[in-house]
Amino acid sequence: MDNQSQPLDADLQPGANQPHGLRISQTIRRYWYESSRWAFFFAVLGFLYLGLVLLIFSTASSKLGAAGLPVVLVLLFVGALVFPPVWFIFQFAQNIQKALRHEDNQAAAVGFQNLRRLYQFIGVLTAILLGFYGITLIFTFLFMATAG
Amino acid sequence: MEYLDQDFQANTTNQLEPTRLIRQDWHTTARWANFLAIVWFIFVAIGLLGTLSLGTAMEQLALLGADSPGLELLMSQTTALTIIVLAILAFYSALALFQFRFAKNMRDALQFTNQDALEQSWLQFRNLLRWSGIFVIALIVLYGVLLVFVATSVMGSRG
């Protein structure tokens, strides 16, 4: 079993930059290209969603005034949660396409850095949600035990 | 069937290299992907248990005397509802499998310098995005159809 106290990438060999046995074959390039196209599609959907949230936010805040504050706060919270993954996937798509088009290794590095950030963000969010579910379950059981 | 990704032109010059920085990012990504795949599998299993016990739960509600038109309608549609939810769960488990294979192959590729595993890994990642995309497109189309259906019904009832 893995040592959970180590950083996620602790067991990666700190080898020299080059040469390394792995290479970026034409097959991998094709998969990257296809993945980046789909990633771009998701990014566009995400931006459209954020635009919609912004539209509702501005309408609610102008029409409801102080009474619409809870709605505005919820929308801001949703926007703050949705924007980072959308931005990361957009950056991933853009940089991978740039890397493939111009043989730009730096762009590829930025692209994969954004993919890593995307996974980290979703992973941490999932862990927080799981923790929240766990705490809710514990409190529910405690409540039921004391009430019963 | 045409996908978003059919017009790729193979590049003959190959200057892209998996540098140490890139390999580290892939490794971290694979660790998180593995975690997410396991969480997805657990949620699919919980969803499966919930769906399979749906019929029993309905019967228990009916036995308790919770008679209502809504419950009767739901009970008559239990089989259809179960099939739809099972289909969605099967799709989610396929996505979780792609995620898991992406993570596993990537870790194998980096640990054992395995080129085949690296190619498999990116294939699984492409599949994950492709099928997620198809699912999202299907959902958008479904929403559109539902909107048209509701709008037509409302206009029909008025006119």
Short mmCIF file of N, CA and C in Angstrom, two decimals, chain A residues 17-108:
data_model
loop_
_atom_site.label_atom_id
_atom_site.label_comp_id
_atom_site.label_asym_id
_atom_site.label_seq_id
_atom_site.Cartn_x
_atom_site.Cartn_y
_atom_site.Cartn_z
N ASN A 17 16.47 15.46 -17.58
CA ASN A 17 15.45 15.85 -18.55
C ASN A 17 15.45 14.93 -19.77
N GLN A 18 16.55 14.72 -20.37
CA GLN A 18 16.68 13.89 -21.56
C GLN A 18 18.00 13.13 -21.46
N PRO A 19 18.18 11.98 -22.13
CA PRO A 19 17.13 11.32 -22.87
C PRO A 19 16.24 10.48 -21.94
N HIS A 20 15.02 10.26 -22.33
CA HIS A 20 14.10 9.42 -21.59
C HIS A 20 13.48 8.44 -22.58
N GLY A 21 13.20 7.23 -22.14
CA GLY A 21 12.70 6.18 -23.05
C GLY A 21 11.39 6.51 -23.72
N LEU A 22 10.55 7.34 -23.09
CA LEU A 22 9.24 7.63 -23.67
C LEU A 22 9.36 8.69 -24.76
N ARG A 23 8.56 8.51 -25.81
CA ARG A 23 8.56 9.52 -26.88
C ARG A 23 7.12 9.85 -27.28
N ILE A 24 6.99 11.00 -27.91
CA ILE A 24 5.65 11.44 -28.33
C ILE A 24 5.43 10.96 -29.76
N SER A 25 4.80 9.82 -29.91
CA SER A 25 4.58 9.23 -31.23
C SER A 25 3.43 9.94 -31.96
N GLN A 26 3.27 9.62 -33.24
CA GLN A 26 2.16 10.20 -34.01
C GLN A 26 0.81 9.79 -33.43
N THR A 27 0.75 8.56 -32.91
CA THR A 27 -0.51 8.08 -32.31
C THR A 27 -0.88 8.95 -31.12
N ILE A 28 0.11 9.21 -30.27
CA ILE A 28 -0.14 10.04 -29.09
C ILE A 28 -0.56 11.45 -29.52
N ARG A 29 0.12 11.98 -30.53
CA ARG A 29 -0.23 13.32 -31.04
C ARG A 29 -1.69 13.37 -31.48
N ARG A 30 -2.13 12.30 -32.15
CA ARG A 30 -3.51 12.27 -32.61
C ARG A 30 -4.47 12.27 -31.41
N TYR A 31 -4.14 11.45 -30.40
CA TYR A 31 -4.99 11.41 -29.20
C TYR A 31 -5.01 12.76 -28.50
N TRP A 32 -3.87 13.42 -28.43
CA TRP A 32 -3.80 14.76 -27.80
C TRP A 32 -4.67 15.74 -28.57
N TYR A 33 -4.55 15.67 -29.89
CA TYR A 33 -5.31 16.61 -30.73
C TYR A 33 -6.81 16.41 -30.51
N GLU A 34 -7.24 15.14 -30.55
CA GLU A 34 -8.66 14.83 -30.37
C GLU A 34 -9.13 15.24 -28.98
N SER A 35 -8.29 14.94 -27.98
CA SER A 35 -8.64 15.30 -26.60
C SER A 35 -8.77 16.81 -26.46
N SER A 36 -7.84 17.54 -27.10
CA SER A 36 -7.86 19.00 -26.96
C SER A 36 -9.11 19.59 -27.61
N ARG A 37 -9.58 18.97 -28.71
CA ARG A 37 -10.80 19.45 -29.36
C ARG A 37 -12.01 19.27 -28.44
N TRP A 38 -12.08 18.11 -27.81
CA TRP A 38 -13.19 17.86 -26.87
C TRP A 38 -13.07 18.77 -25.65
N ALA A 39 -11.84 18.97 -25.20
CA ALA A 39 -11.61 19.84 -24.04
C ALA A 39 -12.07 21.26 -24.37
N PHE A 40 -11.80 21.70 -25.60
CA PHE A 40 -12.23 23.03 -26.02
C PHE A 40 -13.75 23.13 -26.02
N PHE A 41 -14.39 22.06 -26.47
CA PHE A 41 -15.87 22.01 -26.47
C PHE A 41 -16.40 22.18 -25.04
N PHE A 42 -15.79 21.47 -24.09
CA PHE A 42 -16.22 21.59 -22.69
C PHE A 42 -15.97 23.00 -22.15
N ALA A 43 -14.84 23.58 -22.56
CA ALA A 43 -14.51 24.94 -22.10
C ALA A 43 -15.55 25.94 -22.62
N VAL A 44 -15.93 25.79 -23.89
CA VAL A 44 -16.94 26.69 -24.47
C VAL A 44 -18.26 26.55 -23.71
N LEU A 45 -18.66 25.30 -23.44
CA LEU A 45 -19.89 25.06 -22.68
C LEU A 45 -19.80 25.71 -21.29
N GLY A 46 -18.63 25.57 -20.67
CA GLY A 46 -18.42 26.14 -19.34
C GLY A 46 -18.53 27.66 -19.36
N PHE A 47 -17.93 28.28 -20.38
CA PHE A 47 -18.00 29.75 -20.48
C PHE A 47 -19.44 30.20 -20.75
N LEU A 48 -20.17 29.43 -21.57
CA LEU A 48 -21.58 29.76 -21.82
C LEU A 48 -22.37 29.69 -20.52
N TYR A 49 -22.09 28.65 -19.74
CA TYR A 49 -22.78 28.48 -18.46
C TYR A 49 -22.46 29.66 -17.53
N LEU A 50 -21.19 30.04 -17.50
CA LEU A 50 -20.79 31.16 -16.64
C LEU A 50 -21.45 32.46 -17.10
N GLY A 51 -21.56 32.62 -18.42
CA GLY A 51 -22.24 33.80 -18.97
C GLY A 51 -23.69 33.85 -18.52
N LEU A 52 -24.32 32.68 -18.54
CA LEU A 52 -25.72 32.57 -18.12
C LEU A 52 -25.86 32.93 -16.64
N VAL A 53 -24.92 32.42 -15.84
CA VAL A 53 -24.92 32.71 -14.40
C VAL A 53 -24.77 34.21 -14.17
N LEU A 54 -23.85 34.82 -14.94
CA LEU A 54 -23.60 36.26 -14.83
C LEU A 54 -24.85 37.07 -15.20
N LEU A 55 -25.55 36.60 -16.24
CA LEU A 55 -26.77 37.27 -16.70
C LEU A 55 -27.84 37.23 -15.61
N ILE A 56 -28.03 36.03 -15.03
CA ILE A 56 -29.03 35.88 -13.96
C ILE A 56 -28.62 36.73 -12.75
N PHE A 57 -27.31 36.72 -12.47
CA PHE A 57 -26.75 37.49 -11.35
C PHE A 57 -27.07 38.98 -11.51
N SER A 58 -26.82 39.52 -12.71
CA SER A 58 -27.04 40.95 -12.92
C SER A 58 -28.54 41.29 -12.90
N THR A 59 -29.36 40.38 -13.47
CA THR A 59 -30.81 40.61 -13.47
C THR A 59 -31.36 40.58 -12.05
N ALA A 60 -30.92 39.55 -11.29
CA ALA A 60 -31.43 39.39 -9.92
C ALA A 60 -31.01 40.57 -9.05
N SER A 61 -29.75 40.99 -9.19
CA SER A 61 -29.26 42.08 -8.33
C SER A 61 -29.93 43.41 -8.67
N SER A 62 -30.26 43.63 -9.95
CA SER A 62 -30.89 44.91 -10.32
C SER A 62 -32.38 44.92 -9.99
N LYS A 63 -33.06 43.77 -10.12
CA LYS A 63 -34.51 43.75 -9.92
C LYS A 63 -34.90 43.53 -8.46
N LEU A 64 -34.14 42.70 -7.78
CA LEU A 64 -34.55 42.35 -6.41
C LEU A 64 -33.93 43.27 -5.34
N GLY A 65 -32.84 43.92 -5.67
CA GLY A 65 -32.18 44.81 -4.72
C GLY A 65 -31.62 44.03 -3.54
N ALA A 66 -31.87 44.53 -2.32
CA ALA A 66 -31.33 43.89 -1.12
C ALA A 66 -31.95 42.52 -0.87
N ALA A 67 -33.20 42.35 -1.31
CA ALA A 67 -33.89 41.06 -1.10
C ALA A 67 -33.26 39.93 -1.91
N GLY A 68 -32.61 40.29 -2.98
CA GLY A 68 -31.99 39.28 -3.84
C GLY A 68 -30.58 38.91 -3.43
N LEU A 69 -30.15 39.41 -2.28
CA LEU A 69 -28.76 39.16 -1.83
C LEU A 69 -28.43 37.66 -1.70
N PRO A 70 -29.32 36.84 -1.10
CA PRO A 70 -28.99 35.40 -1.03
C PRO A 70 -28.80 34.76 -2.39
N VAL A 71 -29.66 35.15 -3.35
CA VAL A 71 -29.55 34.61 -4.72
C VAL A 71 -28.21 35.00 -5.32
N VAL A 72 -27.87 36.26 -5.15
CA VAL A 72 -26.61 36.78 -5.69
C VAL A 72 -25.41 36.05 -5.07
N LEU A 73 -25.48 35.81 -3.75
CA LEU A 73 -24.38 35.12 -3.06
C LEU A 73 -24.22 33.69 -3.57
N VAL A 74 -25.36 33.00 -3.75
CA VAL A 74 -25.32 31.62 -4.26
C VAL A 74 -24.72 31.60 -5.66
N LEU A 75 -25.16 32.54 -6.50
CA LEU A 75 -24.66 32.60 -7.87
C LEU A 75 -23.16 32.90 -7.90
N LEU A 76 -22.73 33.80 -7.03
CA LEU A 76 -21.30 34.13 -6.95
C LEU A 76 -20.49 32.91 -6.53
N PHE A 77 -21.03 32.16 -5.56
CA PHE A 77 -20.37 30.95 -5.07
C PHE A 77 -20.25 29.92 -6.20
N VAL A 78 -21.37 29.73 -6.93
CA VAL A 78 -21.36 28.77 -8.06
C VAL A 78 -20.34 29.21 -9.11
N GLY A 79 -20.35 30.50 -9.41
CA GLY A 79 -19.42 31.03 -10.40
C GLY A 79 -17.97 30.83 -9.98
N ALA A 80 -17.70 31.07 -8.69
CA ALA A 80 -16.34 30.91 -8.16
C ALA A 80 -15.90 29.45 -8.22
N LEU A 81 -16.84 28.52 -8.07
CA LEU A 81 -16.49 27.10 -8.13
C LEU A 81 -16.31 26.62 -9.57
N VAL A 82 -17.10 27.18 -10.47
CA VAL A 82 -17.09 26.69 -11.86
C VAL A 82 -15.97 27.32 -12.68
N PHE A 83 -15.63 28.57 -12.39
CA PHE A 83 -14.65 29.26 -13.24
C PHE A 83 -13.27 28.56 -13.29
N PRO A 84 -12.65 28.18 -12.16
CA PRO A 84 -11.30 27.59 -12.26
C PRO A 84 -11.21 26.35 -13.17
N PRO A 85 -12.10 25.32 -13.00
CA PRO A 85 -11.97 24.17 -13.91
C PRO A 85 -12.18 24.52 -15.38
N VAL A 86 -13.10 25.47 -15.63
CA VAL A 86 -13.35 25.87 -17.02
C VAL A 86 -12.10 26.53 -17.60
N TRP A 87 -11.48 27.38 -16.79
CA TRP A 87 -10.26 28.07 -17.23
C TRP A 87 -9.13 27.07 -17.46
N PHE A 88 -8.98 26.11 -16.54
CA PHE A 88 -7.90 25.11 -16.68
C PHE A 88 -8.09 24.27 -17.95
N ILE A 89 -9.32 23.86 -18.20
CA ILE A 89 -9.56 22.99 -19.37
C ILE A 89 -9.39 23.81 -20.66
N PHE A 90 -9.75 25.09 -20.59
CA PHE A 90 -9.54 25.96 -21.75
C PHE A 90 -8.04 26.13 -22.03
N GLN A 91 -7.29 26.37 -20.98
CA GLN A 91 -5.83 26.54 -21.12
C GLN A 91 -5.17 25.25 -21.63
N PHE A 92 -5.64 24.12 -21.11
CA PHE A 92 -5.13 22.82 -21.56
C PHE A 92 -5.36 22.67 -23.07
N ALA A 93 -6.61 22.91 -23.50
CA ALA A 93 -6.95 22.74 -24.91
C ALA A 93 -6.13 23.67 -25.79
N GLN A 94 -6.06 24.94 -25.41
CA GLN A 94 -5.36 25.93 -26.22
C GLN A 94 -3.87 25.60 -26.33
N ASN A 95 -3.25 25.28 -25.20
CA ASN A 95 -1.80 25.04 -25.20
C ASN A 95 -1.41 23.75 -25.90
N ILE A 96 -2.24 22.72 -25.77
CA ILE A 96 -1.91 21.46 -26.46
C ILE A 96 -2.03 21.65 -27.97
N GLN A 97 -3.06 22.39 -28.39
CA GLN A 97 -3.20 22.64 -29.84
C GLN A 97 -2.03 23.49 -30.36
N LYS A 98 -1.62 24.46 -29.54
CA LYS A 98 -0.47 25.30 -29.92
C LYS A 98 0.81 24.44 -30.00
N ALA A 99 0.96 23.56 -29.01
CA ALA A 99 2.15 22.70 -28.98
C ALA A 99 2.21 21.80 -30.21
N LEU A 100 1.08 21.26 -30.59
CA LEU A 100 1.05 20.36 -31.75
C LEU A 100 1.26 21.12 -33.05
N ARG A 101 0.72 22.33 -33.09
CA ARG A 101 0.81 23.14 -34.32
C ARG A 101 2.23 23.66 -34.54
N HIS A 102 2.86 24.13 -33.46
CA HIS A 102 4.17 24.79 -33.60
C HIS A 102 5.33 23.98 -33.03
N GLU A 103 5.09 22.72 -32.69
CA GLU A 103 6.15 21.88 -32.08
C GLU A 103 6.74 22.58 -30.86
N ASP A 104 5.86 23.15 -30.04
CA ASP A 104 6.27 23.98 -28.91
C ASP A 104 6.19 23.17 -27.61
N ASN A 105 7.36 22.75 -27.14
CA ASN A 105 7.40 21.93 -25.93
C ASN A 105 6.98 22.71 -24.68
N GLN A 106 7.27 24.01 -24.70
CA GLN A 106 6.90 24.88 -23.57
C GLN A 106 5.38 24.95 -23.44
N ALA A 107 4.72 25.08 -24.60
CA ALA A 107 3.24 25.12 -24.59
C ALA A 107 2.68 23.80 -24.10
N ALA A 108 3.31 22.70 -24.50
CA ALA A 108 2.86 21.37 -24.03
C ALA A 108 2.98 21.29 -22.51
#
